[in-house]
PDB file of C-alpha atoms and ligand atoms in Angstrom:
ATOM      1  CA  MET U  18     -18.755 -93.219  38.442  1.00 78.00           C
ATOM      2  CA  GLY U  19     -15.333 -92.674  36.884  1.00 92.00           C
ATOM      3  CA  TYR U  20     -12.111 -92.174  38.826  1.00 98.00           C
ATOM      4  CA  ASN U  21     -11.977 -88.393  39.306  1.00 98.00           C
ATOM      5  CA  VAL U  22      -8.941 -86.150  39.821  1.00 98.00           C
ATOM      6  CA  ALA U  23      -9.698 -82.507  40.450  1.00 98.00           C
ATOM      7  CA  ILE U  24      -6.996 -79.892  39.836  1.00 98.00           C
ATOM      8  CA  ASP U  25      -7.691 -76.252  40.763  1.00 98.00           C
ATOM      9  CA  GLY U  26      -5.509 -73.270  41.006  1.00 97.00           C
ATOM     10  CA  PRO U  27      -4.903 -69.744  39.755  1.00 95.00           C
ATOM     11  CA  ALA U  28      -4.282 -68.633  36.188  1.00 88.00           C
ATOM     12  CA  GLY U  29      -0.812 -69.519  34.913  1.00 88.00           C
ATOM     13  CA  ALA U  30      -0.108 -72.166  37.632  1.00 94.00           C
ATOM     14  CA  GLY U  31       0.465 -74.810  34.795  1.00 93.00           C
ATOM     15  CA  LYS U  32      -2.701 -76.714  35.477  1.00 95.00           C
ATOM     16  CA  SER U  33      -3.358 -77.580  31.860  1.00 93.00           C
ATOM     17  CA  THR U  34       0.138 -78.590  31.057  1.00 94.00           C
ATOM     18  CA  ILE U  35       0.418 -80.800  34.056  1.00 97.00           C
ATOM     19  CA  ALA U  36      -3.086 -82.235  33.799  1.00 97.00           C
ATOM     20  CA  LYS U  37      -2.485 -83.205  30.192  1.00 96.00           C
ATOM     21  CA  LEU U  38       0.738 -85.038  31.157  1.00 97.00           C
ATOM     22  CA  VAL U  39      -0.893 -86.811  34.157  1.00 98.00           C
ATOM     23  CA  ALA U  40      -3.770 -87.857  31.887  1.00 96.00           C
ATOM     24  CA  LYS U  41      -1.355 -89.378  29.368  1.00 95.00           C
ATOM     25  CA  GLU U  42       0.584 -91.188  32.099  1.00 96.00           C
ATOM     26  CA  LYS U  43      -2.436 -92.483  33.843  1.00 97.00           C
ATOM     27  CA  GLY U  44      -4.850 -93.058  30.877  1.00 95.00           C
ATOM     28  CA  TYR U  45      -7.414 -90.479  32.069  1.00 96.00           C
ATOM     29  CA  ILE U  46      -9.363 -88.089  29.921  1.00 95.00           C
ATOM     30  CA  TYR U  47      -8.225 -84.422  30.377  1.00 96.00           C
ATOM     31  CA  VAL U  48     -11.171 -82.088  30.896  1.00 96.00           C
ATOM     32  CA  ASP U  49     -10.265 -78.344  30.566  1.00 96.00           C
ATOM     33  CA  THR U  50     -13.222 -76.442  32.151  1.00 97.00           C
ATOM     34  CA  GLY U  51     -11.617 -73.136  31.560  1.00 95.00           C
ATOM     35  CA  ALA U  52     -12.020 -73.803  27.870  1.00 97.00           C
ATOM     36  CA  MET U  53     -15.766 -74.095  28.394  1.00 98.00           C
ATOM     37  CA  TYR U  54     -15.943 -70.635  29.980  1.00 97.00           C
ATOM     38  CA  ARG U  55     -13.811 -69.327  27.205  1.00 97.00           C
ATOM     39  CA  ALA U  56     -16.143 -70.743  24.568  1.00 98.00           C
ATOM     40  CA  LEU U  57     -19.049 -68.907  26.185  1.00 98.00           C
ATOM     41  CA  ALA U  58     -16.860 -65.812  26.262  1.00 98.00           C
ATOM     42  CA  ILE U  59     -16.415 -66.040  22.452  1.00 98.00           C
ATOM     43  CA  HIS U  60     -20.261 -66.133  22.171  1.00 98.00           C
ATOM     44  CA  PHE U  61     -20.650 -62.986  24.194  1.00 98.00           C
ATOM     45  CA  LEU U  62     -17.807 -61.276  22.291  1.00 98.00           C
ATOM     46  CA  LYS U  63     -19.413 -62.205  18.977  1.00 98.00           C
ATOM     47  CA  LYS U  64     -22.635 -60.626  20.134  1.00 98.00           C
ATOM     48  CA  ASN U  65     -20.726 -57.550  21.220  1.00 97.00           C
ATOM     49  CA  ILE U  66     -22.074 -57.786  24.833  1.00 98.00           C
ATOM     50  CA  SER U  67     -20.030 -56.090  27.416  1.00 97.00           C
ATOM     51  CA  ALA U  68     -19.175 -58.164  30.508  1.00 96.00           C
ATOM     52  CA  GLU U  69     -20.854 -55.658  32.783  1.00 96.00           C
ATOM     53  CA  ASN U  70     -24.247 -56.151  30.938  1.00 97.00           C
ATOM     54  CA  VAL U  71     -25.326 -59.058  33.103  1.00 97.00           C
ATOM     55  CA  GLU U  72     -28.926 -59.113  31.771  1.00 97.00           C
ATOM     56  CA  GLN U  73     -27.658 -59.563  28.177  1.00 98.00           C
ATOM     57  CA  ILE U  74     -25.169 -62.132  29.177  1.00 98.00           C
ATOM     58  CA  VAL U  75     -27.745 -64.185  30.955  1.00 97.00           C
ATOM     59  CA  LEU U  76     -30.061 -63.881  27.930  1.00 97.00           C
ATOM     60  CA  ALA U  77     -27.236 -64.837  25.541  1.00 97.00           C
ATOM     61  CA  CYS U  78     -26.564 -68.048  27.581  1.00 97.00           C
ATOM     62  CA  ALA U  79     -29.885 -69.380  26.210  1.00 95.00           C
ATOM     63  CA  ASP U  80     -28.598 -69.534  22.587  1.00 94.00           C
ATOM     64  CA  ALA U  81     -25.150 -70.871  23.441  1.00 97.00           C
ATOM     65  CA  ASP U  82     -24.608 -74.540  23.124  1.00 95.00           C
ATOM     66  CA  VAL U  83     -21.174 -75.647  24.302  1.00 96.00           C
ATOM     67  CA  THR U  84     -20.089 -79.254  23.699  1.00 94.00           C
ATOM     68  CA  ILE U  85     -16.835 -81.061  23.749  1.00 93.00           C
ATOM     69  CA  ALA U  86     -15.405 -83.899  21.832  1.00 94.00           C
ATOM     70  CA  TYR U  87     -12.033 -85.634  21.723  1.00 92.00           C
ATOM     71  CA  GLU U  88      -9.915 -85.916  18.647  1.00 92.00           C
ATOM     72  CA  ASP U  89      -6.799 -88.135  19.080  1.00 87.00           C
ATOM     73  CA  GLY U  90      -7.227 -87.697  22.813  1.00 85.00           C
ATOM     74  CA  VAL U  91      -7.267 -83.778  22.528  1.00 90.00           C
ATOM     75  CA  GLN U  92     -10.232 -81.842  23.741  1.00 92.00           C
ATOM     76  CA  GLN U  93     -12.029 -79.848  21.122  1.00 97.00           C
ATOM     77  CA  VAL U  94     -14.654 -77.321  22.125  1.00 97.00           C
ATOM     78  CA  TYR U  95     -17.683 -76.594  19.919  1.00 97.00           C
ATOM     79  CA  LEU U  96     -19.897 -73.456  20.204  1.00 98.00           C
ATOM     80  CA  ASN U  97     -23.047 -73.939  18.467  1.00 97.00           C
ATOM     81  CA  GLY U  98     -21.613 -76.652  16.258  1.00 97.00           C
ATOM     82  CA  GLU U  99     -18.526 -74.581  15.465  1.00 98.00           C
ATOM     83  CA  ASN U 100     -15.043 -75.743  16.592  1.00 98.00           C
ATOM     84  CA  VAL U 101     -13.683 -72.744  18.406  1.00 98.00           C
ATOM     85  CA  THR U 102     -10.711 -74.604  20.012  1.00 97.00           C
ATOM     86  CA  GLY U 103      -8.136 -72.519  18.056  1.00 96.00           C
ATOM     87  CA  ARG U 104      -9.579 -69.159  19.318  1.00 96.00           C
ATOM     88  CA  LEU U 105      -9.847 -69.970  23.054  1.00 96.00           C
ATOM     89  CA  ARG U 106      -6.413 -68.778  24.271  1.00 90.00           C
ATOM     90  CA  GLY U 107      -6.501 -65.063  23.303  1.00 88.00           C
ATOM     91  CA  GLU U 108      -6.166 -62.491  26.104  1.00 84.00           C
ATOM     92  CA  GLU U 109      -9.494 -60.827  25.187  1.00 93.00           C
ATOM     93  CA  VAL U 110     -11.235 -64.141  25.459  1.00 96.00           C
ATOM     94  CA  GLY U 111      -9.588 -64.995  28.795  1.00 91.00           C
ATOM     95  CA  ASN U 112     -10.561 -61.612  30.250  1.00 90.00           C
ATOM     96  CA  MET U 113     -14.141 -62.034  29.112  1.00 96.00           C
ATOM     97  CA  ALA U 114     -14.183 -65.607  30.615  1.00 95.00           C
ATOM     98  CA  SER U 115     -12.876 -64.380  33.876  1.00 90.00           C
ATOM     99  CA  ARG U 116     -15.418 -61.580  34.167  1.00 92.00           C
ATOM    100  CA  THR U 117     -18.494 -63.538  33.110  1.00 96.00           C
ATOM    101  CA  SER U 118     -17.659 -66.592  35.114  1.00 95.00           C
ATOM    102  CA  SER U 119     -18.808 -64.776  38.133  1.00 93.00           C
ATOM    103  CA  ILE U 120     -22.335 -64.823  36.883  1.00 95.00           C
ATOM    104  CA  PRO U 121     -24.439 -67.719  38.384  1.00 95.00           C
ATOM    105  CA  GLN U 122     -26.280 -68.469  35.195  1.00 96.00           C
ATOM    106  CA  VAL U 123     -22.985 -68.820  33.231  1.00 97.00           C
ATOM    107  CA  ARG U 124     -21.735 -71.359  35.868  1.00 96.00           C
ATOM    108  CA  GLU U 125     -25.021 -73.129  35.937  1.00 96.00           C
ATOM    109  CA  LYS U 126     -24.962 -73.502  32.156  1.00 96.00           C
ATOM    110  CA  LEU U 127     -21.656 -75.561  32.377  1.00 97.00           C
ATOM    111  CA  LEU U 128     -22.198 -77.459  35.550  1.00 96.00           C
ATOM    112  CA  GLU U 129     -23.988 -80.426  34.178  1.00 93.00           C
ATOM    113  CA  LEU U 130     -21.580 -80.806  31.142  1.00 94.00           C
ATOM    114  CA  GLN U 131     -18.715 -81.047  33.583  1.00 97.00           C
ATOM    115  CA  ARG U 132     -20.338 -83.414  36.051  1.00 97.00           C
ATOM    116  CA  GLY U 133     -21.607 -85.651  33.199  1.00 95.00           C
ATOM    117  CA  LEU U 134     -18.122 -86.023  31.772  1.00 94.00           C
ATOM    118  CA  ALA U 135     -16.691 -87.073  35.288  1.00 96.00           C
ATOM    119  CA  ARG U 136     -19.620 -89.483  35.813  1.00 95.00           C
ATOM    120  CA  GLU U 137     -18.981 -91.427  32.637  1.00 88.00           C
ATOM    121  CA  GLN U 138     -15.164 -91.735  32.585  1.00 94.00           C
ATOM    122  CA  ASP U 139     -11.838 -91.515  34.421  1.00 97.00           C
ATOM    123  CA  VAL U 140     -10.974 -87.785  34.224  1.00 97.00           C
ATOM    124  CA  ILE U 141      -8.494 -85.244  35.369  1.00 98.00           C
ATOM    125  CA  MET U 142     -10.466 -82.029  35.376  1.00 98.00           C
ATOM    126  CA  ASP U 143      -8.922 -78.630  35.699  1.00 97.00           C
ATOM    127  CA  GLY U 144     -10.546 -75.401  36.710  1.00 96.00           C
ATOM    128  CA  ARG U 145     -11.150 -73.158  39.727  1.00 95.00           C
ATOM    129  CA  ASP U 146     -14.024 -74.845  41.635  1.00 96.00           C
ATOM    130  CA  ILE U 147     -13.686 -78.484  40.701  1.00 98.00           C
ATOM    131  CA  GLY U 148     -12.590 -79.797  44.113  1.00 98.00           C
ATOM    132  CA  THR U 149     -14.934 -77.433  46.023  1.00 97.00           C
ATOM    133  CA  ASN U 150     -18.061 -77.449  43.897  1.00 96.00           C
ATOM    134  CA  ILE U 151     -18.186 -79.525  40.745  1.00 97.00           C
ATOM    135  CA  LEU U 152     -16.748 -82.768  42.128  1.00 98.00           C
ATOM    136  CA  PRO U 153     -16.786 -82.527  45.858  1.00 97.00           C
ATOM    137  CA  ASP U 154     -16.227 -86.272  46.076  1.00 97.00           C
ATOM    138  CA  ALA U 155     -13.285 -86.392  43.671  1.00 98.00           C
ATOM    139  CA  ASP U 156     -10.834 -89.234  44.450  1.00 98.00           C
ATOM    140  CA  VAL U 157      -7.862 -86.911  44.362  1.00 98.00           C
ATOM    141  CA  LYS U 158      -7.976 -83.083  44.818  1.00 98.00           C
ATOM    142  CA  ILE U 159      -4.900 -81.035  43.947  1.00 98.00           C
ATOM    143  CA  TYR U 160      -4.547 -77.236  44.423  1.00 98.00           C
ATOM    144  CA  LEU U 161      -1.733 -76.252  42.156  1.00 98.00           C
ATOM    145  CA  THR U 162      -0.203 -72.851  42.686  1.00 97.00           C
ATOM    146  CA  ALA U 163       2.917 -70.827  41.938  1.00 97.00           C
ATOM    147  CA  SER U 164       4.155 -67.257  42.928  1.00 97.00           C
ATOM    148  CA  VAL U 165       2.717 -64.434  40.826  1.00 97.00           C
ATOM    149  CA  ASP U 166       6.135 -63.761  39.445  1.00 97.00           C
ATOM    150  CA  THR U 167       6.736 -67.394  38.347  1.00 96.00           C
ATOM    151  CA  ARG U 168       3.289 -67.399  36.722  1.00 96.00           C
ATOM    152  CA  ALA U 169       3.845 -64.111  34.898  1.00 96.00           C
ATOM    153  CA  LYS U 170       7.228 -65.313  33.710  1.00 95.00           C
ATOM    154  CA  ARG U 171       5.748 -68.516  32.438  1.00 92.00           C
ATOM    155  CA  ARG U 172       3.014 -66.596  30.489  1.00 89.00           C
ATOM    156  CA  PHE U 173       5.631 -64.122  29.182  1.00 93.00           C
ATOM    157  CA  ASP U 174       7.840 -66.931  27.878  1.00 93.00           C
ATOM    158  CA  GLU U 175       4.843 -68.663  26.291  1.00 87.00           C
ATOM    159  CA  LEU U 176       3.754 -65.485  24.396  1.00 87.00           C
ATOM    160  CA  LYS U 177       7.336 -64.726  23.321  1.00 91.00           C
ATOM    161  CA  GLU U 178       7.676 -68.177  21.970  1.00 91.00           C
ATOM    162  CA  LYS U 179       4.585 -67.641  19.808  1.00 86.00           C
ATOM    163  CA  GLY U 180       6.252 -64.427  18.612  1.00 90.00           C
ATOM    164  CA  GLN U 181       3.773 -62.102  20.294  1.00 86.00           C
ATOM    165  CA  ASP U 182       4.826 -58.810  21.586  1.00 87.00           C
ATOM    166  CA  CYS U 183       4.264 -58.595  25.360  1.00 89.00           C
ATOM    167  CA  ASP U 184       5.225 -56.611  28.397  1.00 94.00           C
ATOM    168  CA  PHE U 185       6.148 -58.488  31.653  1.00 96.00           C
ATOM    169  CA  GLU U 186       4.755 -55.865  34.101  1.00 96.00           C
ATOM    170  CA  ALA U 187       1.462 -55.746  32.204  1.00 95.00           C
ATOM    171  CA  ILE U 188       1.124 -59.612  32.287  1.00 93.00           C
ATOM    172  CA  LYS U 189       1.919 -59.556  35.990  1.00 95.00           C
ATOM    173  CA  GLU U 190      -0.854 -56.961  36.689  1.00 95.00           C
ATOM    174  CA  ASP U 191      -3.216 -58.913  34.549  1.00 90.00           C
ATOM    175  CA  ILE U 192      -2.567 -62.103  36.502  1.00 93.00           C
ATOM    176  CA  LYS U 193      -3.002 -60.212  39.784  1.00 94.00           C
ATOM    177  CA  GLU U 194      -6.335 -58.781  38.566  1.00 91.00           C
ATOM    178  CA  ARG U 195      -7.536 -62.198  37.406  1.00 89.00           C
ATOM    179  CA  ASP U 196      -6.576 -63.766  40.714  1.00 92.00           C
ATOM    180  CA  ALA U 197      -8.480 -61.118  42.682  1.00 93.00           C
ATOM    181  CA  ARG U 198     -11.570 -61.662  40.470  1.00 90.00           C
ATOM    182  CA  ASP U 199     -11.447 -65.417  40.614  1.00 90.00           C
ATOM    183  CA  MET U 200     -10.735 -65.630  44.322  1.00 94.00           C
ATOM    184  CA  ASN U 201     -13.167 -62.944  45.501  1.00 93.00           C
ATOM    185  CA  ARG U 202     -16.280 -63.590  43.478  1.00 90.00           C
ATOM    186  CA  GLU U 203     -19.445 -64.571  45.517  1.00 91.00           C
ATOM    187  CA  ILE U 204     -20.159 -67.679  43.633  1.00 91.00           C
ATOM    188  CA  ALA U 205     -17.779 -70.663  43.486  1.00 92.00           C
ATOM    189  CA  PRO U 206     -14.650 -68.592  44.248  1.00 93.00           C
ATOM    190  CA  LEU U 207     -11.230 -70.037  43.657  1.00 95.00           C
ATOM    191  CA  LYS U 208     -10.125 -71.532  46.913  1.00 95.00           C
ATOM    192  CA  LYS U 209      -8.340 -74.641  48.118  1.00 97.00           C
ATOM    193  CA  ALA U 210     -10.821 -77.382  49.172  1.00 97.00           C
ATOM    194  CA  GLU U 211     -10.146 -78.540  52.698  1.00 97.00           C
ATOM    195  CA  ASP U 212      -9.195 -81.910  51.528  1.00 98.00           C
ATOM    196  CA  ALA U 213      -7.051 -80.794  48.596  1.00 98.00           C
ATOM    197  CA  ILE U 214      -3.375 -81.352  48.437  1.00 98.00           C
ATOM    198  CA  LEU U 215      -1.417 -78.078  48.021  1.00 98.00           C
ATOM    199  CA  VAL U 216       1.318 -78.259  45.433  1.00 98.00           C
ATOM    200  CA  ASP U 217       3.393 -75.098  44.851  1.00 97.00           C
ATOM    201  CA  SER U 218       5.250 -75.444  41.577  1.00 96.00           C
ATOM    202  CA  SER U 219       7.345 -72.208  41.833  1.00 96.00           C
ATOM    203  CA  GLU U 220      10.539 -74.176  42.353  1.00 94.00           C
ATOM    204  CA  MET U 221       9.557 -77.403  40.639  1.00 96.00           C
ATOM    205  CA  THR U 222      10.197 -78.733  37.144  1.00 95.00           C
ATOM    206  CA  ILE U 223       7.114 -79.940  35.071  1.00 96.00           C
ATOM    207  CA  ASP U 224       8.332 -83.560  35.483  1.00 98.00           C
ATOM    208  CA  GLN U 225       8.516 -83.120  39.313  1.00 98.00           C
ATOM    209  CA  VAL U 226       4.969 -81.793  39.502  1.00 98.00           C
ATOM    210  CA  VAL U 227       3.685 -84.616  37.272  1.00 98.00           C
ATOM    211  CA  GLU U 228       5.477 -87.244  39.363  1.00 98.00           C
ATOM    212  CA  THR U 229       4.165 -85.696  42.554  1.00 98.00           C
ATOM    213  CA  ILE U 230       0.612 -85.658  41.358  1.00 98.00           C
ATOM    214  CA  CYS U 231       0.836 -89.177  39.780  1.00 98.00           C
ATOM    215  CA  GLY U 232       2.061 -90.409  43.164  1.00 98.00           C
ATOM    216  CA  TYR U 233      -1.254 -89.441  44.778  1.00 98.00           C
ATOM    217  CA  CYS U 234      -3.422 -91.128  42.109  1.00 97.00           C
ATOM    218  CA  ARG U 235      -4.232 -94.793  42.080  1.00 91.00           C
ATOM    219  CA  ALA U 236      -1.649 -96.992  40.363  1.00 76.00           C
TER     220      ALA U 236
HETATM  221  O1   DC A 456      -8.222 -71.665  33.170  1.00 96.48           O
HETATM  222  P1   DC A 456      -8.469 -70.597  32.260  1.00 96.48           P
HETATM  223  O2   DC A 456      -7.554 -69.427  32.316  1.00 96.48           O
HETATM  224  O3   DC A 456      -8.683 -71.105  30.864  1.00 96.48           O
HETATM  225  O4   DC A 456      -9.975 -70.031  32.629  1.00 96.48           O
HETATM  226  C1   DC A 456     -10.586 -68.915  32.091  1.00 96.48           C
HETATM  227  C2   DC A 456     -11.548 -68.215  33.183  1.00 96.48           C
HETATM  228  O5   DC A 456     -12.631 -68.944  33.361  1.00 96.48           O
HETATM  229  C3   DC A 456     -10.850 -67.957  34.532  1.00 96.48           C
HETATM  230  O6   DC A 456     -10.305 -66.724  34.676  1.00 96.48           O
HETATM  231  C4   DC A 456     -11.894 -68.257  35.517  1.00 96.48           C
HETATM  232  C5   DC A 456     -12.962 -69.028  34.748  1.00 96.48           C
HETATM  233  N1   DC A 456     -13.048 -70.404  35.216  1.00 96.48           N
HETATM  234  C6   DC A 456     -13.965 -70.621  36.197  1.00 96.48           C
HETATM  235  O7   DC A 456     -14.502 -69.668  36.773  1.00 96.48           O
HETATM  236  N2   DC A 456     -14.157 -71.864  36.781  1.00 96.48           N
HETATM  237  C7   DC A 456     -13.530 -72.870  36.200  1.00 96.48           C
HETATM  238  N3   DC A 456     -13.895 -74.128  36.623  1.00 96.48           N
HETATM  239  C8   DC A 456     -12.687 -72.693  35.042  1.00 96.48           C
HETATM  240  C9   DC A 456     -12.451 -71.419  34.637  1.00 96.48           C
END
């Protein structure tokens, strides 16, 4: 069994930024489970299936093969052999991933992939249900959150930096909607594991969050 750090929290809390830096500092492999849901979402979008069509989504899971590999320490996600890493971050893909991740068969499809990675190596794995469901025995569990305004501002700045046109209020509404979906779904909802450490990054710098989390991990 590897040394396992679970980091869960809502969209835009900075999980991936922080987890990547902690991974570098501590020599862990960073596993981004959201990227796996996003890869499946690309598969459903390619097939033109709507997120409401659960029957077709479940059927489509059968011919989706999601695998991950690491190039220079960076996670690459493959969908049926094609590297889709560059297409994962779009809003349409994110929304599809959020909607379809409430379907049990979609979660089931990715469960073994995630657990297998944590079994074999030292990982920091980010997602929504890592501490509660995927790795209930993780050595360290972090619940990383921030206020809706802070998260919306961060997303807004990120998109602006990429030169994309965006509207702050629309981003905020989208984040609220995604929170509601992720937290209220029946299966594996986003919630803080009882033994997780709550870190609210609203008033913290990236360095402070990284230092805090590294402080909970073995030296
Ligand atoms: O972390 P992210 O924004 O890349 O995740 C995209 C969607 O995938 C998110 O809205 C919820 C879902 N997800 C999940 O249900 N469980 C996980 N462990 C990771 C992501």
